XYZ file of C-alpha atoms in Angstrom:
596
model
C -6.076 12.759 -49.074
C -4.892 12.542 -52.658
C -1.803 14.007 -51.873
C -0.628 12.298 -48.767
C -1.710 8.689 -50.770
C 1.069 10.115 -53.435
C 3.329 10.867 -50.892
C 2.878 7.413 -49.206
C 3.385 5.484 -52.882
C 7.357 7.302 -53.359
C 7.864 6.144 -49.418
C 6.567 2.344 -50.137
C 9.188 2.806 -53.809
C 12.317 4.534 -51.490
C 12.084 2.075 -49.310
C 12.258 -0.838 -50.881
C 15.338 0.250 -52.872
C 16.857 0.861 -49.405
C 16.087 -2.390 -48.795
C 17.666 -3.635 -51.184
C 20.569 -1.449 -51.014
C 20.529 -2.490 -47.002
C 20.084 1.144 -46.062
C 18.844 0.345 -42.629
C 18.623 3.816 -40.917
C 16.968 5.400 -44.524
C 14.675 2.578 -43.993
C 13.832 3.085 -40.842
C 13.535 6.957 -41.352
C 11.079 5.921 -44.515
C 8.611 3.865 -41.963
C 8.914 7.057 -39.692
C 7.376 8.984 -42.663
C 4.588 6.486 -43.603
C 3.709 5.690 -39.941
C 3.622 9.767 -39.423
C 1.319 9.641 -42.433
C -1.428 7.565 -41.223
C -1.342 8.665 -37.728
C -2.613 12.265 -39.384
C -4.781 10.970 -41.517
C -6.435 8.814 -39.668
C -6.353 11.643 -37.004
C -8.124 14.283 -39.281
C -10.600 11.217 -39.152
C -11.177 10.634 -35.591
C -11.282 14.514 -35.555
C -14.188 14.816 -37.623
C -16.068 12.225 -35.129
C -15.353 14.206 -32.107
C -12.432 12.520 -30.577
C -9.573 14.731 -29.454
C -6.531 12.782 -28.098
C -6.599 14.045 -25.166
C -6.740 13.787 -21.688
C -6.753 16.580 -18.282
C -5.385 15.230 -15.513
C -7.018 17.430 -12.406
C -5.268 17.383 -8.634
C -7.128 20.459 -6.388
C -3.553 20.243 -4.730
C 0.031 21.184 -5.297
C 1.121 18.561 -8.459
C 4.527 18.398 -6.755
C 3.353 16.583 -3.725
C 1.226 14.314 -5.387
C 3.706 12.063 -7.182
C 0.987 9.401 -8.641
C -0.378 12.127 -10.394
C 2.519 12.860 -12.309
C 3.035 9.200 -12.621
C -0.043 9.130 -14.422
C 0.489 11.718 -17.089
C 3.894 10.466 -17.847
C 2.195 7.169 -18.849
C -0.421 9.032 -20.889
C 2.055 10.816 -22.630
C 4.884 7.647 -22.978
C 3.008 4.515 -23.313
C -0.573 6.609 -24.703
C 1.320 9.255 -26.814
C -1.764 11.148 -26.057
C -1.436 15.216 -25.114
C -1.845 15.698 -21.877
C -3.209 19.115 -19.741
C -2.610 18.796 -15.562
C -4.596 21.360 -13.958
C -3.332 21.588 -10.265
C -1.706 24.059 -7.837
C 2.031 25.049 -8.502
C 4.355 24.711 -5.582
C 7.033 21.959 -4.984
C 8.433 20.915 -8.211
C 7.441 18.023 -10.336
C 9.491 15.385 -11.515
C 8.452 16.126 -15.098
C 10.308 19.461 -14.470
C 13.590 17.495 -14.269
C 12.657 15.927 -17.724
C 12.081 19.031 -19.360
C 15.249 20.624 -18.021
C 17.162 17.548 -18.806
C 15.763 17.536 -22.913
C 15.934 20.929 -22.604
C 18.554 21.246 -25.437
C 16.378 18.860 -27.320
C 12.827 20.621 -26.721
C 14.508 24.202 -28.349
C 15.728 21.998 -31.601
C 12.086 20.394 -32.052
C 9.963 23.730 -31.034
C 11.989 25.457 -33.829
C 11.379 22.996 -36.328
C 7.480 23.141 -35.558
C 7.359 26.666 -35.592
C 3.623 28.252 -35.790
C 2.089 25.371 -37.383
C 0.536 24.496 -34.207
C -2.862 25.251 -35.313
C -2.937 23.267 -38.269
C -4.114 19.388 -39.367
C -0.236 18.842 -39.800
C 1.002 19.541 -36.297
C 0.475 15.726 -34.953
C 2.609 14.683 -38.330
C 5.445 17.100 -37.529
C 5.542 16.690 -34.161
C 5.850 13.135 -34.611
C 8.456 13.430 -37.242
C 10.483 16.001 -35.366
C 11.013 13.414 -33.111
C 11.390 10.248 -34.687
C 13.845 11.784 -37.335
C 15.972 13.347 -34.131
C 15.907 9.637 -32.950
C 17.701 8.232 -36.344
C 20.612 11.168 -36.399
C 21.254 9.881 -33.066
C 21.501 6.148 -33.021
C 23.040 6.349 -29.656
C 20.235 8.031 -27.827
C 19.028 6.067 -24.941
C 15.211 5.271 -25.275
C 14.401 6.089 -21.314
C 16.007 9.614 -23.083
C 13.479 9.550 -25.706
C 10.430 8.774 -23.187
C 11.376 11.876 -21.234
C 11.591 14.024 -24.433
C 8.111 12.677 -25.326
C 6.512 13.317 -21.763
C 7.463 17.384 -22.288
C 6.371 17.498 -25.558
C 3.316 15.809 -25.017
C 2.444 17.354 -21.826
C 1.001 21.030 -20.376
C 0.658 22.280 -17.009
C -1.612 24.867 -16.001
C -1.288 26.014 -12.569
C -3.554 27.579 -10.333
C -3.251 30.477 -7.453
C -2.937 27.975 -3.863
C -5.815 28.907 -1.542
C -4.564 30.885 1.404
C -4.805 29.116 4.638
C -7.092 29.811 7.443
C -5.986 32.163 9.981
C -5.474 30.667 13.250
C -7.503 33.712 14.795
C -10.086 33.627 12.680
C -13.747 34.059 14.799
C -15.308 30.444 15.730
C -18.640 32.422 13.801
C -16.592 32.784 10.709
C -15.291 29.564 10.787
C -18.595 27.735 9.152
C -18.805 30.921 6.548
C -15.004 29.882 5.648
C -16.242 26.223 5.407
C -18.661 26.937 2.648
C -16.756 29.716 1.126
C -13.838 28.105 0.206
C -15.535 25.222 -1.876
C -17.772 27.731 -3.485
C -14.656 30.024 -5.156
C -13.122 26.925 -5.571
C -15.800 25.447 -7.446
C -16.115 28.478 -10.111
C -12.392 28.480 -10.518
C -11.971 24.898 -11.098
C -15.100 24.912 -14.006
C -13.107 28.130 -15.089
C -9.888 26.055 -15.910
C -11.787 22.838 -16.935
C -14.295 24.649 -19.202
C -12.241 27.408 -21.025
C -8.673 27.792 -20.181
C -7.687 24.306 -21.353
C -9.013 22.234 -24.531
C -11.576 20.034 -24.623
C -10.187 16.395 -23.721
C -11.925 12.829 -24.095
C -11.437 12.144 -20.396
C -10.670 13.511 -17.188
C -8.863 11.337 -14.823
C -9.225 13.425 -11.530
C -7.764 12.827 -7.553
C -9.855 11.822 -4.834
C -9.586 13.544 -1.985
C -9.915 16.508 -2.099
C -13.733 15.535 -3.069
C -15.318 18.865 -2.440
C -15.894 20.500 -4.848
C -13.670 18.546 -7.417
C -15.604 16.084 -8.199
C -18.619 18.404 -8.660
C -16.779 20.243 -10.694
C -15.577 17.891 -13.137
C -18.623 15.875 -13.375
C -20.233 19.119 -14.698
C -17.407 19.952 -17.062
C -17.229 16.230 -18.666
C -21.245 17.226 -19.502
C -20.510 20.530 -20.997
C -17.466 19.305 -22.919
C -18.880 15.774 -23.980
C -15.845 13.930 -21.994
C -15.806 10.783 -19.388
C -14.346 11.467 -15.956
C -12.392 8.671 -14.028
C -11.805 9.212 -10.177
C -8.672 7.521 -9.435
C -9.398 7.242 -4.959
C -5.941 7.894 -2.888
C -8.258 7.462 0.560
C -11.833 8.907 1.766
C -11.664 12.224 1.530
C -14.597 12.560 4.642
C -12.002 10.596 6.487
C -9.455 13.813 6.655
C -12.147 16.230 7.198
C -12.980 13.703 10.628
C -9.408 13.837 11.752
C -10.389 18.148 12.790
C -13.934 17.716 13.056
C -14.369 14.269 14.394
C -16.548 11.792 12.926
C -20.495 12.877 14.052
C -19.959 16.125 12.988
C -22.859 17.098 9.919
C -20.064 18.533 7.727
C -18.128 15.275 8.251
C -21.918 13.311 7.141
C -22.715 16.011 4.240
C -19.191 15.028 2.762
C -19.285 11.254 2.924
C -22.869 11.580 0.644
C -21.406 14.118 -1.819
C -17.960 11.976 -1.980
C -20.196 9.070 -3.062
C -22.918 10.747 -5.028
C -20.637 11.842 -7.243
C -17.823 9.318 -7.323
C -20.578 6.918 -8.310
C -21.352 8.913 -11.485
C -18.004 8.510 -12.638
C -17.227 6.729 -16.058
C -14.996 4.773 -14.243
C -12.693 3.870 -10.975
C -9.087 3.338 -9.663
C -8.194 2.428 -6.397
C -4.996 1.872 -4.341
C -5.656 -0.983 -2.628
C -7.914 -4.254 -2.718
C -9.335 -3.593 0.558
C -10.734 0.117 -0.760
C -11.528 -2.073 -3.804
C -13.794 -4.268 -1.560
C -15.305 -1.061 0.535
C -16.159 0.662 -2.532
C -17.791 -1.874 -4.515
C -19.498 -2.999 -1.048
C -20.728 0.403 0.277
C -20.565 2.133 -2.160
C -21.877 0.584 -4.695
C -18.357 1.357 -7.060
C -16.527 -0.602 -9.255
C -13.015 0.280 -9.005
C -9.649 -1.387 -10.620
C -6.629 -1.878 -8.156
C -3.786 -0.008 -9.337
C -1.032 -0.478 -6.944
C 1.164 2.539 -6.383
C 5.707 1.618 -8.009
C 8.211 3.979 -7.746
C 9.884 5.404 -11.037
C 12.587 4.017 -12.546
C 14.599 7.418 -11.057
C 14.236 5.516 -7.260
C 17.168 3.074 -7.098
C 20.055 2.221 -5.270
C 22.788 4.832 -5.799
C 26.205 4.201 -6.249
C 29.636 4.946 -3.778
C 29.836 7.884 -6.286
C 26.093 9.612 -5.973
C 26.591 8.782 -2.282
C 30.068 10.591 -1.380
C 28.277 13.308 -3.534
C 25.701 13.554 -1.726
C 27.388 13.306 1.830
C 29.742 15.920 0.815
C 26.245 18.048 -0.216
C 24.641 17.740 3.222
C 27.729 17.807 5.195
C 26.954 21.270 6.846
C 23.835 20.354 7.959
C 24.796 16.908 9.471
C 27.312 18.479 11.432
C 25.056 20.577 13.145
C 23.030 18.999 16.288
C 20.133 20.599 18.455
C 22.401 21.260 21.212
C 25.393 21.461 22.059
C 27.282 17.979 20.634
C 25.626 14.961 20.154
C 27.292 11.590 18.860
C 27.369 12.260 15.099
C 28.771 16.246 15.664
C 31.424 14.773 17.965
C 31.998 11.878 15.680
C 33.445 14.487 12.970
C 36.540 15.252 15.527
C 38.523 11.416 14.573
C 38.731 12.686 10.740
C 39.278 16.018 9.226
C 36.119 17.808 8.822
C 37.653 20.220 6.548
C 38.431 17.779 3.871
C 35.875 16.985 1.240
C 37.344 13.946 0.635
C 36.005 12.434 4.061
C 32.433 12.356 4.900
C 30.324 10.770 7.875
C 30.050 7.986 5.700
C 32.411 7.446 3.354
C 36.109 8.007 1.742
C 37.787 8.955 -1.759
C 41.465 8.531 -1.987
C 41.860 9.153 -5.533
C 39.605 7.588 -7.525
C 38.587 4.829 -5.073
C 35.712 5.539 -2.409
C 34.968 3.191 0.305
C 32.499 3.080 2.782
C 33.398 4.137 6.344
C 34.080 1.230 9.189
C 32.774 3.003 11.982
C 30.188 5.196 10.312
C 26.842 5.168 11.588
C 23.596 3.587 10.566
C 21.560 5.836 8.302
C 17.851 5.572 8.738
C 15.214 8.058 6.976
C 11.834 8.596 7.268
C 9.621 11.188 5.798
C 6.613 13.067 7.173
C 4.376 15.477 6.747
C 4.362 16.503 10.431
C 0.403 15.987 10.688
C -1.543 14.522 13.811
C -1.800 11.224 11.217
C 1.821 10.376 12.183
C 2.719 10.177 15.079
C 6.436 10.848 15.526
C 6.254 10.505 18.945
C 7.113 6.717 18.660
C 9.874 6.983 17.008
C 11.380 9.492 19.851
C 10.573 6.731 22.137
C 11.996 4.196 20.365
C 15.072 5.944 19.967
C 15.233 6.604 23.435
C 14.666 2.448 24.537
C 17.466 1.581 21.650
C 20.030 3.989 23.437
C 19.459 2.039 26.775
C 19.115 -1.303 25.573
C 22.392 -0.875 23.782
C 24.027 0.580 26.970
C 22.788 -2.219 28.969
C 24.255 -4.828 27.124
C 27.305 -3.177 27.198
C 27.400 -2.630 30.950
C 27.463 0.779 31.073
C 26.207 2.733 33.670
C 24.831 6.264 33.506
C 28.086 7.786 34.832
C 30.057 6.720 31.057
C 30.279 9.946 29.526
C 30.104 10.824 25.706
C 33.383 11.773 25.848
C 34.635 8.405 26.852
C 32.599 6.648 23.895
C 34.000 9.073 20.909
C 37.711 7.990 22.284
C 37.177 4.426 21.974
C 35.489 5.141 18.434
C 38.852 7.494 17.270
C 40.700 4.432 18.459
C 38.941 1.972 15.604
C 37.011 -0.170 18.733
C 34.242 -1.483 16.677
C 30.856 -2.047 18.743
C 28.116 -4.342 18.283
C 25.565 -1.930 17.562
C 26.426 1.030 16.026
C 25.128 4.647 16.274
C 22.149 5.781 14.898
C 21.541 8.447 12.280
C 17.478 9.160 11.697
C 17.591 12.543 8.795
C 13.789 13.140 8.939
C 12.995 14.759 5.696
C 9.274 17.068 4.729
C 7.304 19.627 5.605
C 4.664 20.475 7.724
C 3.036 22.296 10.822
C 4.388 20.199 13.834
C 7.745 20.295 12.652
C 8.960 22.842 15.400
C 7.227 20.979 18.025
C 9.212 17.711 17.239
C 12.217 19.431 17.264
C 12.126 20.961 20.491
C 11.428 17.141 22.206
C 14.527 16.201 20.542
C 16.547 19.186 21.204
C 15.552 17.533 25.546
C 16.681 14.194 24.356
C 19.634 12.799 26.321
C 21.258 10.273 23.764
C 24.515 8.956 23.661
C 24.154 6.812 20.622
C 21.248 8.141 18.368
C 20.568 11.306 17.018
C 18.762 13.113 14.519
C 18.342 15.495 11.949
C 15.454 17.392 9.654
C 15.267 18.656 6.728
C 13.825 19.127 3.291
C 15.838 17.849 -0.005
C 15.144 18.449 -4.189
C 13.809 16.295 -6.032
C 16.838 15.175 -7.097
C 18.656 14.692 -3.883
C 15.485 12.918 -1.845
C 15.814 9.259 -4.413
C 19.072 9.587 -3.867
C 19.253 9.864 0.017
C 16.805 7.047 0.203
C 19.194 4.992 -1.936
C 22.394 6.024 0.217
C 20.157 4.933 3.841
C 20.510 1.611 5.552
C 16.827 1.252 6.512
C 13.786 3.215 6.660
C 11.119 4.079 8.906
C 7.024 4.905 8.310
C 4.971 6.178 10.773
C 2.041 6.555 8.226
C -1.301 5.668 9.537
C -4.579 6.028 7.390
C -7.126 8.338 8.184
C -9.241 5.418 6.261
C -7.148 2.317 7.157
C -7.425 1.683 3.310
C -4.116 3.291 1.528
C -1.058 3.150 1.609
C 1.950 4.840 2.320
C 3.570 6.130 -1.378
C 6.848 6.643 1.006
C 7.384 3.431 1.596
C 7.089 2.455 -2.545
C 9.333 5.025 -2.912
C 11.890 3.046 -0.153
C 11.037 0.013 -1.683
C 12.100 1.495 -5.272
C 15.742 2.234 -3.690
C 16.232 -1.253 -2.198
C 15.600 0.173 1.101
C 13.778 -2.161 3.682
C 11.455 -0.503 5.849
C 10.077 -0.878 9.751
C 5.800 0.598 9.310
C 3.304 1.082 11.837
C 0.808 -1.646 11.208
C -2.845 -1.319 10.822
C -5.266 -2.656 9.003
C -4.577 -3.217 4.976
C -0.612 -2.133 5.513
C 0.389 -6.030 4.380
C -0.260 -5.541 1.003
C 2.906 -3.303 0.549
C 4.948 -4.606 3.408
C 5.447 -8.701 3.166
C 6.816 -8.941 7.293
C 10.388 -10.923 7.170
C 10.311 -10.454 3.352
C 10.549 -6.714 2.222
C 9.949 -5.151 5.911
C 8.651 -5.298 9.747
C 5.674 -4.164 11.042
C 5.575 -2.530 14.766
C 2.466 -1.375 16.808
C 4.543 0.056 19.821
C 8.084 2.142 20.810
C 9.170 -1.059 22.220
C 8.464 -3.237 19.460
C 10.259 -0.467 16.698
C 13.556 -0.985 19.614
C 13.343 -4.507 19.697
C 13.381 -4.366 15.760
C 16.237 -1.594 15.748
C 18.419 -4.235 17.663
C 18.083 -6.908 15.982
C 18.045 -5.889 12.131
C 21.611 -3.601 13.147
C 23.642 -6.423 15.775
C 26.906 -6.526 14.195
C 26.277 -3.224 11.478
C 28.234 -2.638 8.908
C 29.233 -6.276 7.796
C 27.314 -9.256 10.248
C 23.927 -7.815 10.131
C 22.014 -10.414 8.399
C 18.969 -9.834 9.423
C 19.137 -6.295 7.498
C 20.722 -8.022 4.392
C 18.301 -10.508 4.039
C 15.361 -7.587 3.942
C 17.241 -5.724 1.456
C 17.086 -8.793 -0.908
C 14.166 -9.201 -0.140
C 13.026 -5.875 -1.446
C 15.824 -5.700 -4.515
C 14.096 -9.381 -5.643
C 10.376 -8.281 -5.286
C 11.152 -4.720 -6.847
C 12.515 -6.331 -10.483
C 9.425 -8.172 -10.978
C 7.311 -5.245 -10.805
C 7.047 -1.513 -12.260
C 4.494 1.310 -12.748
C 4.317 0.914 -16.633
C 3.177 -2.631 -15.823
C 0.670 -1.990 -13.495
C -0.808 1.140 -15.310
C -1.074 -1.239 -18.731
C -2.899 -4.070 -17.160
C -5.210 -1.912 -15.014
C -5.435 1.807 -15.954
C -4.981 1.097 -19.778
C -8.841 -0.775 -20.391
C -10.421 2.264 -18.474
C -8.659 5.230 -20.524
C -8.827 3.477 -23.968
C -12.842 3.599 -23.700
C -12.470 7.236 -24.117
C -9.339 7.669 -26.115
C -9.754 5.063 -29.028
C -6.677 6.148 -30.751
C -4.615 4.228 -27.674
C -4.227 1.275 -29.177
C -2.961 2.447 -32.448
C -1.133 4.994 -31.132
C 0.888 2.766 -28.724
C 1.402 0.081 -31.253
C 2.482 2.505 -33.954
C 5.285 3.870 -31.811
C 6.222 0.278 -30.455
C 6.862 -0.883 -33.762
C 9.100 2.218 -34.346
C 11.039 1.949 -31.440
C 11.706 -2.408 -31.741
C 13.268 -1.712 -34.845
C 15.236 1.387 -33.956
C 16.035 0.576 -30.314
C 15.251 -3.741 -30.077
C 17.770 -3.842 -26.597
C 15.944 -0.813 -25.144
C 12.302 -1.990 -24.979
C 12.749 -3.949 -21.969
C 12.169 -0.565 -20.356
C 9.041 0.078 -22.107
C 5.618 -0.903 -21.243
């Protein structure tokens, strides 16, 4: 202690002759030190009283799927600067991945400045001055930069070995053994990682569903480790399980009271909407805080740039239709389709790119391909917009394709416009989908599937016109994190309506509700009558959604809800957080509009 109080004393002296000598970056680099200082000391303290800094974030899922998750360690390690373990199932990758490859340069330079000295009392002082002293020998380093660089040093992923699925021939007498099998392996493997392969943290903050056996498990390893669990409730995990078994079955029953025994012996609750607020704290007898699901700063509207880009990216797979032509495959025959310069979409001559007259509207929508969503609608709805829109036009069965794509080469411009729907995710009625719309007869819609990275998906969504959500809740109390991640890209959105769906989509504001095919037609009409420039309707949505979307953010919502549950169990939080803020005001005072 004596020596670091020495050590602070020539830090207080050097910096007030830089003061005076209006050294501003030795000054600031002199606060780095001193603030570095206490943070150790004062964590040797807290170490001595049994509090770690840290916290395990636990999914029994693949990480890269479940993007609130990761949401939730980034704001650990950014706006917490606690260390942070994720114990999950690998698989898609995570959009912490990106960071790390993007500081990747940066993450080498620090790691070699730590060295082994990972074990030591020193290692929270060097890792914080590592950074901060990277920060002031580049003044032009971007703070959103900086957060990144801070979420892969703070943060560790240990990944698990996926259970293997079910075989579909599997013996109807098996299938019970299975049942109880699977939880039971899963349950020693989980207390395995929990217990032993990761250090002790203050808290757990685990997913709900899957509730069996997660929460069993980490109830039992927050007693054997001294920790607090929160359960942070995505939907009813007993609700799944009744979409296969159906809702009187006694496995259904047995996991609606384990679900609740042990989400009630949680040290705390988050929820994703206020009506599971209501049915848990009515119920179940659970107090949970609302913490409303925002996309990342990453979802946004992309430019003409990212967009030509990304048109040019996908341009083989657009141009290939499930059958022989259909109207965006034919389309491709008024331009060059050899030129890179052209797209569906859009134009570069030189270094100017416009926006096609006659392109189509793009519309996404992503799915898992489960019986939750039924796609079927859409298919429908397709098929009533293709009529409707021949109707009005007065055309009669006998018009061919052929005599449509001529008028289009020929610059006629139409009222409504064709239809584009790229379908994107994964999932096991995915071939049966495709073969209904490989038998669809459509003159002016079509479609396409497929699966995009992680980088290419926020962009897509920011290049689309309008999307669609046929998301219905096993529960009919969460909501769809597809449409906040529309929502994030200024991207209006037509949703199947049911029961708590208005909290997220504000009808004639951000967004449309339908119940029916006819109703998602009748909507198709009217938001795309006179597409690309008179469609007012569409435009007004989209402001809508840009104006709602800049009063709001995750960082926000996780301080003001998540932040009084976590600092219970990590009481370094608030010093933590306010040590760094201080920092970064006087190193970065026009970037902390991005911070919490």
């Amino acid at each position: 202690m004596s020596g670091t109080r020495f050590f602070s004393s020539i830090l207080h002296f050097l910096l007030i002759i830089s003061a005076f000598a209006y050294m501003y970056r030795f000054a600031v680099l002199c606060i780095t030190f001193h603030v570095a200082m206490e943070l150790d000391e004062l964590g040797q303290t807290e170490a001595q009283k049994g509090r770690r800094r840290r916290v395990a974030v636990v999914v029994l899922g693949d990480i890269g799927r479940s993007p609130r998750m990761q949401y939730h360690a980034l704001s650990l390690a950014r706006q917490a600067c606690l260390e942070v373990d994720i114990v999950a199932y690998g698989g898609n990758p995570t959009f912490m991945m990106i960071r790390v490859e993007i500081n990747c340069r940066w993450m080498t330079y620090c790691i070699s400045k730590i060295g082994d000295l990972k074990s030591t009392n020193l290692f929270a002082f060097i890792r914080w001055y590592g950074l901060l002293l990277d920060m002031v020998d580049q003044p032009y380093l971007l703070y959103s930069e900086v957060r990144h660089t801070i979420t892969s040093l703070f943060s560790a992923v240990v990944l698990q070995t996926q259970w293997p699925t079910v075989p579909q021939r599997l013996p109807k007498m098996l299938l019970p053994l299975m049942l109880l099998l699977k939880p039971m392996i899963q349950f020693l493997m989980l207390l395995w990682f929990l217990c032993v392969k990761i250090p002790a943290p203050d808290l757990f903050i685990v997913q709900n569903p899957p509730s069996v056996p997660t929460l069993m498990a980490v109830k039992w390893a927050s007693w054997l480790r001294h920790s607090k669990f929160i359960v942070d409730w995505h939907n009813f995990g007993y609700t799944l399980l009744a979409l296969s078994l159906g809702r009187r079955s006694r496995f259904v029953a047995l996991y609606r009271w384990f679900e609740k025994h042990y989400g009630k012996m949680a040290n705390g609750s988050l929820c994703v909407t206020r009506a599971m607020q209501h049915e848990l704290a009515q119920n179940w007898g659970i107090e949970a805080a609302v913490l409303y699901d925002q996309p990342p700063e990453f979802f946004r509207q992309a430019s003409l740039e990212e967009k030509h880009k990304l048109f040019s990216r996908i341009s083989n797979t657009l141009g290939q239709p499930y059958g022989i032509r259909d109207c965006i495959s034919n389309g491709t025959t008024c331009t060059n389709s050899h030129d890179a310069s052209i797209t569906l979409f859009t134009s570069q001559v030189g270094t100017d790119i416009t926006l096609n007259q006659n392109r189509p509207a793009l519309i996404v929508s992503s799915t898992s391909w489960t019986p939750d969503e039924d796609f079927g609608i859409l298919l429908e709805a397709a098929v009533m917009y293709d009529r409707r829109v021949a109707a009005s036009l007065h055309e009669d069965d006998s018009t061919g394709v052929d005599v449509l794509w001529k008028e289009l080469c020929n610059g006629k411009q139409f009222l409504y416009p064709r239809l584009l729907f790229i379908i994107t995710g994964k999932g096991p009625e995915k071939e049966k989908y495709e073969e209904k719309i490989r038998k669809l007869n459509l003159k002016r819609v079509t479609f396409r599937t497929m699966w995009l990275s992680s980088e290419d998906y926020p962009l897509l969504l920011g290049s689309a016109d309008l999307g669609v959500c046929l998301h219905t809740s096993s529960s009919g109390l969460d909501l769809p994190m597809k449409v906040v991640d529309m929502f994030g890209c200024g991207l209006p959105v037509c949703a199947v309506s049911y029961s708590c769906i208005k909290e997220l989509v504000k009808v004639e504001k951000n967004g449309l509700l339908f119940s029916s095919p006819s109703e998602l037609a009748d909507e198709l009409m009217m938001l795309f009558k006179g597409f690309p420039n008179e469609c007012y309707a569409l435009n007004k949505l989209r402001d809508g959604v840009i104006e709602k979307g800049s009063t709001s953010s995750w960082a926000t919502e996780w301080e003001a809800n998540a932040k009084p549950l976590i600092s219970e169990a990590s009481p370094l939080f608030t010093f933590q957080t306010l040590a760094s803020l201080v920092f970064l005001s006087l190193k970065f005072p026009h970037s902390m509009g991005h911070c919490i």
